[in-house]
Amino acid sequence: MTANSENHSKQQMTGLVLGAIGVVFGDIGTSPLYALKEVFHGGLLIDNDHVLGVLSLIFWSLTLVVTIKYAIFIMRADNKGEGGIMALMTLALHGSHDNPARMKWIVILGLLGATLFYGDSIITPAISVLSAVEGLQVIAPQLESYVLPITIAVLSVLFIVQARGTGAVGKIFAPVMCLWFIVLAVMGVVNILHNPSVLMAVNPYYAVHILWELGFKGFLIMGAVVLAITGAEALYADMGHFGLKPIRYAWLGFVFPALLLNYFGQGALLIAHPEAIQNPFYLLAPEWALYPLLILSTFATVIASQAVISGAFSVTRQAIQLGYCPRMDIFHTSGDEMGQVYVPAINWMLMFSVFVLVLSFRSSSALASAYGIAVTGTMIIDTVLAFIVIRKLWKWNKPTSLLFLLTFLVVDILFFSSNSLKIPTGGWLPLAVATVIFLIITTWMKGRELLMVHQDDKRVLFEE
C-alpha cells in the first residue's frame, strides 16, 4: 500500500468517525439532559452517598451494557458488514441448522426484537424533539402555544432530509454533535474540579450499596437509570452505515469519556447544591451560557432522532433480504458504504406515526413512561441471540458462554422488569406498536409460505 493510499484510508476513517458521531450517538448523547434528574425525581434523598450510588449505577450501566456488551462483544457479530437484531438473528440461525425447533424460536425472537426496535424508532424522535422545543418556554413562555406546531415543523424537516442519505446527514450533524460532546465534557470537568471526590463513584461498591440500602425503591430507580443507556442498540443497528471501527473509535475515544465527565460533573454539583436537582444539566453552566446551551441542546436532541431512523432503514433492508417483509423501494445513498440506505416507505410511515404520537401525548413528560420498555426488551433478545452465536458459531466453550449470558441477562432483566412497571402509564405504547408490526410480518411470512406450497402443487400437477 502506498503512502497516498494510506493517507486516503485515514481520511476515510476520519470521515466515517465524524459521521458516526453525527448520526449514531445522538440518542445516548442527549441523555444527560434528563437522566440524572429523573433518577431523583421520585423523592430520593440527595446526599453524598446517594449521589455516588446513582453515578456508580450510571457508570457501570454504560460500561457493562454499551461498552462491553455492545461495542466489544456484540458488534463483532456482523452479517456481511450489517449489524442490528436481524443480522444477529441470521448469524444465530447459521449455528443452529441441526435443530429446527431452535431455528423457529430464533426467528420469533429476532422478529420480536426488530418490532420492538420499530417501537423505539417512533418514540425517540417524538420525545427528543418535543423535549427540545419545550425548552423554548424557558426563553419565551409566551411561545407555549407554539410548541406543538414548531415540533411538527422540525420533525418534518428531519424526515424530509433523510432522502439525502445517512452520510450526507451525518456530515451536516457531525460538527454540531462534536461541539455538543465537547461542551458536555467541559461543563463536567469544571464542576468535578470543585469536588474531585465524586470520581470515587467508579467503585462498584457504591452501586451495590445503594441498591441494597433502598431495596424495592432501588429496583424502581433502575427504570430511570436506563435512560442513560437508551440508544445503545443504535450503535449495533447503524454498523452497516459506518462500520465497526469508526463506531468503536468514536465511542471509546470521544463520546463515552464526554458523557462520563458530564454525569460526574452533575453529581459534583448536586452534592454541593442539592437544590440544583430542578435541572442539574443546565445549572452546570454559568448564567451567561444558558441561552447558547439551550439552542445547542435543541439541535442535539433533534439529531438524536437520526440514530433510530437510520437504524430502522437498516433493519427493514435486512428483513426484506431475508424474506420477512414485503419488498419496498430501497435507495443506496453512498458509493462507498453499501450499508447506507434510504427506505421512503419506512421514512414516511415513521413520520406519520411520530406526528400522531406528538399530537396525542402533547408533552415529553407524558411520553416519558413509554420510554425504556422497548429498548430493554430488545437488549434481552440481543443477549440471548448473541449467546447462541458465540456458542454455536464462534465455538466458545460452555462455561465462558454461560458467563456471558448470565452476566448480561441479569442486567438486562433488571432494567426490563423495572421498566415493566411503566406499562400502565405509557409503556403499553411500544408494546402495542411491536405487536401490530409482528402480526403484519408473521401474516406476510405465512401467506408467502402458503403461496409457495400452492405453486409447488400446481407445478406437480402440471408435470403429471
Short mmCIF file of C-alpha atoms in Angstrom, two decimals:
data_model
loop_
_atom_site.label_atom_id
_atom_site.label_comp_id
_atom_site.label_asym_id
_atom_site.label_seq_id
_atom_site.Cartn_x
_atom_site.Cartn_y
_atom_site.Cartn_z
CA MET A 1 0.00 0.00 0.00
CA THR A 2 1.39 3.40 -0.94
CA ALA A 3 1.63 6.39 1.39
CA ASN A 4 -1.04 8.17 -0.60
CA SER A 5 -3.49 5.32 -0.30
CA GLU A 6 -2.73 5.12 3.43
CA ASN A 7 -3.49 8.82 3.80
CA HIS A 8 -6.68 8.38 1.82
CA SER A 9 -7.66 5.48 4.08
CA LYS A 10 -7.06 7.60 7.19
CA GLN A 11 -9.13 10.40 5.68
CA GLN A 12 -11.97 7.97 5.01
CA MET A 13 -11.75 6.63 8.56
CA THR A 14 -11.81 10.15 10.00
CA GLY A 15 -14.84 10.99 7.87
CA LEU A 16 -16.67 7.84 9.00
CA VAL A 17 -15.83 8.52 12.67
CA LEU A 18 -17.18 12.06 12.36
CA GLY A 19 -20.25 10.80 10.51
CA ALA A 20 -20.88 8.23 13.25
CA ILE A 21 -20.67 10.94 15.91
CA GLY A 22 -23.26 12.91 13.96
CA VAL A 23 -25.69 10.04 13.41
CA VAL A 24 -25.18 7.14 15.80
CA PHE A 25 -24.70 8.80 19.19
CA GLY A 26 -27.44 11.41 19.19
CA ASP A 27 -29.86 9.38 21.35
CA ILE A 28 -27.42 8.24 24.03
CA GLY A 29 -25.58 11.56 23.80
CA THR A 30 -28.56 13.66 24.86
CA SER A 31 -29.44 11.52 27.91
CA PRO A 32 -27.53 13.85 30.30
CA LEU A 33 -30.33 16.38 29.70
CA TYR A 34 -32.75 14.36 31.80
CA ALA A 35 -31.35 11.01 33.08
CA LEU A 36 -29.87 12.08 36.44
CA LYS A 37 -32.79 14.39 37.16
CA GLU A 38 -35.30 11.59 36.53
CA VAL A 39 -33.48 9.21 38.90
CA PHE A 40 -34.00 11.64 41.80
CA HIS A 41 -37.48 12.64 40.58
CA GLY A 42 -39.17 10.08 42.83
CA GLY A 43 -38.01 11.80 46.01
CA LEU A 44 -34.69 10.01 46.53
CA LEU A 45 -32.64 11.82 49.20
CA ILE A 46 -29.87 13.92 47.65
CA ASP A 47 -26.74 13.43 49.73
CA ASN A 48 -23.15 12.30 49.14
CA ASP A 49 -23.80 8.53 49.39
CA HIS A 50 -26.92 8.52 47.22
CA VAL A 51 -25.36 10.71 44.52
CA LEU A 52 -22.27 8.49 44.42
CA GLY A 53 -24.52 5.43 44.28
CA VAL A 54 -26.57 6.75 41.35
CA LEU A 55 -23.43 7.85 39.48
CA SER A 56 -21.94 4.40 40.05
CA LEU A 57 -25.10 2.78 38.61
CA ILE A 58 -24.88 5.03 35.54
CA PHE A 59 -21.13 4.43 35.12
CA TRP A 60 -21.41 0.65 35.34
CA SER A 61 -24.53 0.57 33.14
CA LEU A 62 -22.67 2.45 30.41
CA THR A 63 -19.57 0.29 30.91
CA LEU A 64 -21.27 -3.12 31.04
CA VAL A 65 -24.10 -2.64 28.56
CA VAL A 66 -22.82 -0.15 25.99
CA THR A 67 -19.04 -0.60 26.11
CA ILE A 68 -18.50 -4.28 26.93
CA LYS A 69 -21.72 -5.90 25.70
CA TYR A 70 -22.29 -3.90 22.50
CA ALA A 71 -19.05 -2.14 21.47
CA ILE A 72 -16.71 -5.03 22.36
CA PHE A 73 -18.75 -8.23 22.02
CA ILE A 74 -21.99 -7.96 20.05
CA MET A 75 -20.65 -5.59 17.38
CA ARG A 76 -18.21 -8.33 16.37
CA ALA A 77 -21.27 -10.23 15.11
CA ASP A 78 -21.80 -8.65 11.71
CA ASN A 79 -23.64 -10.24 8.81
CA LYS A 80 -21.64 -9.14 5.73
CA GLY A 81 -20.96 -5.80 7.41
CA GLU A 82 -24.52 -5.27 8.61
CA GLY A 83 -25.46 -5.00 12.29
CA GLY A 84 -28.68 -4.94 14.27
CA ILE A 85 -31.15 -7.50 15.51
CA MET A 86 -31.81 -9.05 12.06
CA ALA A 87 -28.10 -9.56 11.43
CA LEU A 88 -27.71 -11.20 14.83
CA MET A 89 -30.71 -13.44 14.15
CA THR A 90 -29.24 -14.54 10.80
CA LEU A 91 -25.92 -15.44 12.43
CA ALA A 92 -27.71 -17.36 15.20
CA LEU A 93 -29.58 -19.34 12.53
CA HIS A 94 -26.28 -20.26 10.84
CA GLY A 95 -25.18 -22.01 14.01
CA SER A 96 -28.49 -23.82 14.56
CA HIS A 97 -29.25 -25.75 11.35
CA ASP A 98 -29.14 -29.01 13.29
CA ASN A 99 -32.16 -28.05 15.40
CA PRO A 100 -35.39 -26.96 13.56
CA ALA A 101 -37.20 -26.15 16.83
CA ARG A 102 -34.39 -23.83 17.90
CA MET A 103 -34.39 -22.18 14.47
CA LYS A 104 -38.10 -21.42 14.80
CA TRP A 105 -37.60 -19.78 18.21
CA ILE A 106 -34.61 -17.81 16.93
CA VAL A 107 -36.73 -16.35 14.11
CA ILE A 108 -39.52 -15.46 16.57
CA LEU A 109 -37.02 -13.78 18.94
CA GLY A 110 -35.36 -11.88 16.10
CA LEU A 111 -38.67 -10.61 14.74
CA LEU A 112 -39.82 -9.58 18.23
CA GLY A 113 -36.59 -7.65 18.73
CA ALA A 114 -36.97 -5.94 15.36
CA THR A 115 -40.57 -4.92 16.07
CA LEU A 116 -39.58 -3.52 19.49
CA PHE A 117 -36.87 -1.50 17.74
CA TYR A 118 -39.52 -0.01 15.44
CA GLY A 119 -41.48 0.99 18.56
CA ASP A 120 -38.41 2.78 19.85
CA SER A 121 -37.91 4.39 16.42
CA ILE A 122 -41.29 6.08 16.79
CA ILE A 123 -40.91 7.21 20.42
CA THR A 124 -37.35 8.59 20.24
CA PRO A 125 -37.98 11.34 17.64
CA ALA A 126 -41.22 12.32 19.37
CA ILE A 127 -39.83 12.64 22.90
CA SER A 128 -36.44 14.09 21.96
CA VAL A 129 -37.68 16.82 19.63
CA LEU A 130 -40.68 17.61 21.83
CA SER A 131 -38.48 17.97 24.92
CA ALA A 132 -36.12 20.23 22.99
CA VAL A 133 -38.84 22.53 21.69
CA GLU A 134 -40.43 22.68 25.15
CA GLY A 135 -37.15 24.24 26.24
CA LEU A 136 -38.16 27.33 24.29
CA GLN A 137 -40.59 28.05 27.14
CA VAL A 138 -37.56 28.89 29.28
CA ILE A 139 -36.58 31.68 26.89
CA ALA A 140 -40.07 32.89 25.98
CA PRO A 141 -43.04 31.50 27.98
CA GLN A 142 -45.41 33.25 25.57
CA LEU A 143 -44.41 30.69 22.92
CA GLU A 144 -46.03 27.83 24.82
CA SER A 145 -48.95 27.57 22.41
CA TYR A 146 -46.48 27.21 19.53
CA VAL A 147 -44.65 24.21 20.97
CA LEU A 148 -46.65 21.56 19.06
CA PRO A 149 -46.65 23.37 15.68
CA ILE A 150 -42.89 24.04 15.95
CA THR A 151 -42.27 20.40 16.92
CA ILE A 152 -44.19 19.16 13.89
CA ALA A 153 -42.30 21.58 11.64
CA VAL A 154 -38.90 20.50 12.97
CA LEU A 155 -39.78 16.80 12.62
CA SER A 156 -41.00 17.42 9.06
CA VAL A 157 -37.61 18.85 8.10
CA LEU A 158 -35.81 15.96 9.81
CA PHE A 159 -37.71 13.29 7.86
CA ILE A 160 -37.53 15.19 4.57
CA VAL A 161 -33.71 15.44 4.70
CA GLN A 162 -33.43 11.64 5.11
CA ALA A 163 -33.53 11.30 1.32
CA ARG A 164 -30.08 12.92 1.17
CA GLY A 165 -28.61 9.80 2.81
CA THR A 166 -27.05 8.94 6.14
CA GLY A 167 -23.58 10.03 5.09
CA ALA A 168 -24.75 13.46 3.94
CA VAL A 169 -26.92 13.90 7.00
CA GLY A 170 -24.01 12.79 9.19
CA LYS A 171 -21.75 15.46 7.67
CA ILE A 172 -24.37 18.10 8.47
CA PHE A 173 -24.89 16.85 12.02
CA ALA A 174 -21.29 15.90 12.90
CA PRO A 175 -19.97 19.42 13.69
CA VAL A 176 -22.98 20.10 15.95
CA MET A 177 -22.59 16.81 17.85
CA CYS A 178 -18.82 17.23 18.18
CA LEU A 179 -19.43 20.65 19.73
CA TRP A 180 -22.15 19.12 21.93
CA PHE A 181 -19.87 16.44 23.38
CA ILE A 182 -17.03 18.95 23.90
CA VAL A 183 -19.43 21.23 25.80
CA LEU A 184 -20.65 18.24 27.87
CA ALA A 185 -17.07 17.37 28.82
CA VAL A 186 -16.00 20.94 29.62
CA MET A 187 -19.06 21.63 31.82
CA GLY A 188 -18.43 18.36 33.62
CA VAL A 189 -14.72 18.95 34.24
CA VAL A 190 -15.32 22.47 35.61
CA ASN A 191 -17.70 21.09 38.25
CA ILE A 192 -15.63 17.97 39.02
CA LEU A 193 -12.71 20.26 39.90
CA HIS A 194 -14.84 21.70 42.73
CA ASN A 195 -15.41 18.21 44.17
CA PRO A 196 -12.95 15.60 42.78
CA SER A 197 -14.12 13.02 45.34
CA VAL A 198 -17.13 12.39 43.07
CA LEU A 199 -14.81 10.24 40.91
CA MET A 200 -14.96 7.58 43.64
CA ALA A 201 -18.27 6.55 42.05
CA VAL A 202 -16.30 4.34 39.63
CA ASN A 203 -16.08 1.92 42.58
CA PRO A 204 -18.91 -0.64 42.09
CA TYR A 205 -19.36 -0.74 45.88
CA TYR A 206 -21.47 2.41 45.69
CA ALA A 207 -23.79 0.89 43.07
CA VAL A 208 -24.29 -2.30 45.07
CA HIS A 209 -24.69 -0.38 48.33
CA ILE A 210 -27.46 1.94 47.09
CA LEU A 211 -29.45 -0.98 45.63
CA TRP A 212 -29.05 -2.96 48.86
CA GLU A 213 -29.96 0.02 51.05
CA LEU A 214 -33.01 1.14 49.07
CA GLY A 215 -34.43 -2.33 48.41
CA PHE A 216 -37.56 -2.09 46.23
CA LYS A 217 -37.04 1.66 45.76
CA GLY A 218 -33.60 0.84 44.35
CA PHE A 219 -35.29 -1.52 41.91
CA LEU A 220 -37.62 1.32 40.88
CA ILE A 221 -34.82 3.80 40.16
CA MET A 222 -33.29 1.36 37.66
CA GLY A 223 -36.20 2.34 35.39
CA ALA A 224 -34.72 5.85 35.34
CA VAL A 225 -31.06 4.78 35.22
CA VAL A 226 -31.85 3.02 31.92
CA LEU A 227 -32.38 6.48 30.37
CA ALA A 228 -28.59 6.84 30.41
CA ILE A 229 -28.19 3.89 28.01
CA THR A 230 -31.12 4.39 25.61
CA GLY A 231 -29.53 4.45 22.18
CA ALA A 232 -27.12 1.56 22.85
CA GLU A 233 -28.90 -0.69 20.33
CA ALA A 234 -28.45 2.05 17.70
CA LEU A 235 -24.67 1.53 17.83
CA TYR A 236 -25.17 -2.01 16.57
CA ALA A 237 -28.11 -1.28 14.24
CA ASP A 238 -26.17 1.52 12.48
CA MET A 239 -23.00 -0.54 12.00
CA GLY A 240 -23.80 -1.07 8.30
CA HIS A 241 -23.85 2.68 7.77
CA PHE A 242 -20.37 3.42 9.16
CA GLY A 243 -18.59 0.15 10.04
CA LEU A 244 -17.34 -1.39 13.28
CA LYS A 245 -14.10 0.52 13.80
CA PRO A 246 -15.42 4.06 13.24
CA ILE A 247 -18.25 3.50 15.76
CA ARG A 248 -15.88 1.92 18.29
CA TYR A 249 -13.31 4.70 17.91
CA ALA A 250 -15.97 7.39 18.26
CA TRP A 251 -17.49 5.77 21.37
CA LEU A 252 -14.34 4.82 23.28
CA GLY A 253 -12.23 7.82 22.31
CA PHE A 254 -14.74 10.67 22.42
CA VAL A 255 -18.39 10.05 23.28
CA PHE A 256 -18.04 7.76 26.32
CA PRO A 257 -15.50 10.00 28.14
CA ALA A 258 -17.59 13.11 27.43
CA LEU A 259 -20.76 11.51 28.82
CA LEU A 260 -18.99 10.29 31.97
CA LEU A 261 -17.45 13.69 32.63
CA ASN A 262 -20.83 15.37 32.35
CA TYR A 263 -22.65 12.89 34.61
CA PHE A 264 -19.90 13.15 37.22
CA GLY A 265 -19.99 16.95 36.92
CA GLN A 266 -23.74 16.91 37.58
CA GLY A 267 -23.11 14.67 40.59
CA ALA A 268 -20.50 17.06 41.98
CA LEU A 269 -22.97 19.93 41.55
CA LEU A 270 -25.75 18.05 43.37
CA ILE A 271 -23.52 17.16 46.33
CA ALA A 272 -22.66 20.83 46.79
CA HIS A 273 -26.11 22.20 45.85
CA PRO A 274 -28.94 19.65 46.26
CA GLU A 275 -31.44 22.29 45.15
CA ALA A 276 -29.89 22.12 41.66
CA ILE A 277 -31.93 18.92 41.09
CA GLN A 278 -34.61 21.07 39.42
CA ASN A 279 -32.35 20.99 36.33
CA PRO A 280 -28.79 19.81 37.07
CA PHE A 281 -27.77 19.83 33.41
CA TYR A 282 -28.46 23.49 32.72
CA LEU A 283 -27.24 24.57 36.16
CA LEU A 284 -23.81 23.13 35.32
CA ALA A 285 -23.35 26.11 33.00
CA PRO A 286 -22.65 29.72 34.00
CA GLU A 287 -25.61 32.07 33.62
CA TRP A 288 -24.21 33.76 30.51
CA ALA A 289 -24.07 30.40 28.70
CA LEU A 290 -27.66 29.30 29.34
CA TYR A 291 -29.17 30.71 26.14
CA PRO A 292 -26.48 29.31 23.79
CA LEU A 293 -26.67 25.98 25.67
CA LEU A 294 -30.43 25.83 25.23
CA ILE A 295 -30.07 26.38 21.47
CA LEU A 296 -27.29 23.76 21.20
CA SER A 297 -29.40 21.30 23.24
CA THR A 298 -32.31 21.82 20.85
CA PHE A 299 -30.14 20.94 17.85
CA ALA A 300 -28.63 17.94 19.67
CA THR A 301 -31.98 16.43 20.61
CA VAL A 302 -33.24 16.83 17.05
CA ILE A 303 -30.14 14.95 15.89
CA ALA A 304 -30.83 12.24 18.49
CA SER A 305 -33.72 11.07 16.33
CA GLN A 306 -31.37 10.27 13.46
CA ALA A 307 -29.80 7.20 15.08
CA VAL A 308 -33.05 5.25 15.31
CA ILE A 309 -34.33 6.44 11.91
CA SER A 310 -31.22 5.21 10.08
CA GLY A 311 -31.31 2.06 12.23
CA ALA A 312 -34.90 1.41 11.13
CA PHE A 313 -33.79 1.67 7.48
CA SER A 314 -31.07 -0.93 8.08
CA VAL A 315 -33.40 -3.35 9.89
CA THR A 316 -36.02 -3.02 7.11
CA ARG A 317 -33.48 -3.66 4.38
CA GLN A 318 -32.27 -6.83 6.10
CA ALA A 319 -35.86 -8.01 6.74
CA ILE A 320 -36.66 -7.63 3.02
CA GLN A 321 -33.49 -9.51 2.02
CA LEU A 322 -34.38 -12.35 4.40
CA GLY A 323 -37.97 -12.56 3.10
CA TYR A 324 -39.62 -11.40 6.33
CA CYS A 325 -41.25 -8.33 4.89
CA PRO A 326 -42.76 -7.18 1.57
CA ARG A 327 -40.42 -5.64 -0.99
CA MET A 328 -40.04 -1.86 -0.86
CA ASP A 329 -38.02 0.71 -2.77
CA ILE A 330 -34.53 0.95 -1.25
CA PHE A 331 -32.10 3.67 -2.34
CA HIS A 332 -28.37 3.31 -1.74
CA THR A 333 -27.17 6.78 -0.80
CA SER A 334 -23.42 6.21 -0.79
CA GLY A 335 -20.98 4.88 -3.38
CA ASP A 336 -18.52 3.89 -0.64
CA GLU A 337 -20.63 2.37 2.15
CA MET A 338 -23.09 -0.32 0.98
CA GLY A 339 -25.00 -0.14 4.27
CA GLN A 340 -26.09 3.47 3.82
CA VAL A 341 -29.67 3.19 2.57
CA TYR A 342 -32.88 5.19 2.47
CA VAL A 343 -36.29 3.46 2.53
CA PRO A 344 -39.01 6.00 1.58
CA ALA A 345 -41.98 3.89 2.75
CA ILE A 346 -40.48 3.43 6.23
CA ASN A 347 -39.47 7.09 6.39
CA TRP A 348 -43.00 8.35 5.72
CA MET A 349 -44.64 5.75 7.97
CA LEU A 350 -42.34 6.75 10.81
CA MET A 351 -43.06 10.42 10.19
CA PHE A 352 -46.84 9.86 10.27
CA SER A 353 -46.59 7.73 13.43
CA VAL A 354 -44.40 10.29 15.18
CA PHE A 355 -46.85 13.07 14.29
CA VAL A 356 -49.75 11.06 15.77
CA LEU A 357 -47.69 10.44 18.91
CA VAL A 358 -46.79 14.11 19.38
CA LEU A 359 -50.36 15.28 18.86
CA SER A 360 -51.77 12.56 21.15
CA PHE A 361 -49.41 12.83 24.13
CA ARG A 362 -48.67 16.57 23.64
CA SER A 363 -45.74 16.71 26.11
CA SER A 364 -42.43 14.96 26.71
CA SER A 365 -43.43 14.22 30.32
CA ALA A 366 -46.45 12.24 29.12
CA LEU A 367 -44.18 10.26 26.77
CA ALA A 368 -41.53 9.57 29.44
CA SER A 369 -43.31 6.47 30.75
CA ALA A 370 -43.30 4.93 27.28
CA TYR A 371 -39.52 5.23 27.07
CA GLY A 372 -37.36 2.28 28.07
CA ILE A 373 -39.55 -0.81 27.75
CA ALA A 374 -38.82 -1.30 24.02
CA VAL A 375 -35.09 -0.64 24.46
CA THR A 376 -34.65 -3.08 27.34
CA GLY A 377 -36.79 -5.73 25.62
CA THR A 378 -34.54 -5.55 22.55
CA MET A 379 -31.45 -5.76 24.78
CA ILE A 380 -32.65 -9.03 26.34
CA ILE A 381 -33.20 -10.55 22.89
CA ASP A 382 -29.77 -9.33 21.73
CA THR A 383 -28.15 -11.07 24.70
CA VAL A 384 -29.93 -14.40 24.06
CA LEU A 385 -29.15 -14.37 20.33
CA ALA A 386 -25.54 -13.34 20.98
CA PHE A 387 -25.19 -16.32 23.35
CA ILE A 388 -26.33 -18.66 20.56
CA VAL A 389 -23.84 -17.06 18.14
CA ILE A 390 -20.83 -17.30 20.48
CA ARG A 391 -21.72 -20.85 21.49
CA LYS A 392 -22.71 -22.39 18.14
CA LEU A 393 -20.95 -20.23 15.55
CA TRP A 394 -17.86 -18.92 17.35
CA LYS A 395 -17.47 -22.20 19.31
CA TRP A 396 -16.75 -20.65 22.70
CA ASN A 397 -16.60 -23.21 25.50
CA LYS A 398 -19.71 -23.73 27.59
CA PRO A 399 -18.55 -22.05 30.89
CA THR A 400 -17.40 -18.86 29.09
CA SER A 401 -20.60 -18.70 27.01
CA LEU A 402 -22.79 -19.15 30.10
CA LEU A 403 -20.81 -16.47 31.96
CA PHE A 404 -21.52 -14.06 29.09
CA LEU A 405 -25.21 -14.98 29.06
CA LEU A 406 -25.79 -14.79 32.81
CA THR A 407 -23.80 -11.57 33.35
CA PHE A 408 -25.64 -9.52 30.76
CA LEU A 409 -29.01 -11.23 31.08
CA VAL A 410 -29.19 -10.35 34.80
CA VAL A 411 -28.52 -6.68 33.98
CA ASP A 412 -30.99 -6.65 31.06
CA ILE A 413 -33.77 -8.34 33.05
CA LEU A 414 -33.25 -5.93 35.96
CA PHE A 415 -33.72 -2.99 33.59
CA PHE A 416 -36.66 -4.57 31.76
CA SER A 417 -38.56 -5.62 34.89
CA SER A 418 -38.12 -2.16 36.42
CA ASN A 419 -39.43 -0.55 33.21
CA SER A 420 -42.34 -3.02 33.04
CA LEU A 421 -43.91 -1.13 35.94
CA LYS A 422 -44.39 1.76 33.48
CA ILE A 423 -46.65 -0.28 31.18
CA PRO A 424 -49.98 1.08 32.56
CA THR A 425 -48.81 4.71 32.27
CA GLY A 426 -47.43 4.63 28.72
CA GLY A 427 -45.16 1.61 28.40
CA TRP A 428 -48.02 -0.14 26.59
CA LEU A 429 -47.39 2.05 23.55
CA PRO A 430 -44.18 0.49 22.15
CA LEU A 431 -45.54 -2.96 23.04
CA ALA A 432 -48.71 -2.22 21.05
CA VAL A 433 -46.66 -0.97 18.07
CA ALA A 434 -44.43 -4.06 18.25
CA THR A 435 -47.46 -6.37 18.42
CA VAL A 436 -49.10 -4.83 15.34
CA ILE A 437 -45.87 -4.98 13.30
CA PHE A 438 -45.17 -8.54 14.48
CA LEU A 439 -48.64 -9.64 13.32
CA ILE A 440 -48.11 -7.98 9.93
CA ILE A 441 -44.72 -9.68 9.47
CA THR A 442 -45.87 -13.15 10.55
CA THR A 443 -49.02 -12.86 8.38
CA TRP A 444 -46.82 -11.92 5.40
CA MET A 445 -44.49 -14.87 6.08
CA LYS A 446 -47.40 -17.31 6.41
CA GLY A 447 -49.02 -16.02 3.20
CA ARG A 448 -45.70 -16.33 1.39
CA GLU A 449 -45.32 -19.89 2.64
CA LEU A 450 -48.85 -20.86 1.53
CA LEU A 451 -48.27 -19.31 -1.89
CA MET A 452 -45.07 -21.34 -2.36
CA VAL A 453 -46.87 -24.55 -1.35
CA HIS A 454 -49.68 -23.74 -3.80
CA GLN A 455 -47.20 -23.06 -6.60
CA ASP A 456 -45.38 -26.34 -5.87
CA ASP A 457 -48.69 -28.26 -6.02
CA LYS A 458 -49.56 -26.65 -9.35
CA ARG A 459 -46.10 -27.48 -10.69
CA VAL A 460 -46.53 -31.15 -9.72
CA LEU A 461 -49.98 -31.31 -11.37
CA PHE A 462 -48.61 -29.65 -14.50
CA GLU A 463 -45.72 -32.11 -14.73
CA GLU A 464 -48.14 -35.06 -14.32
#
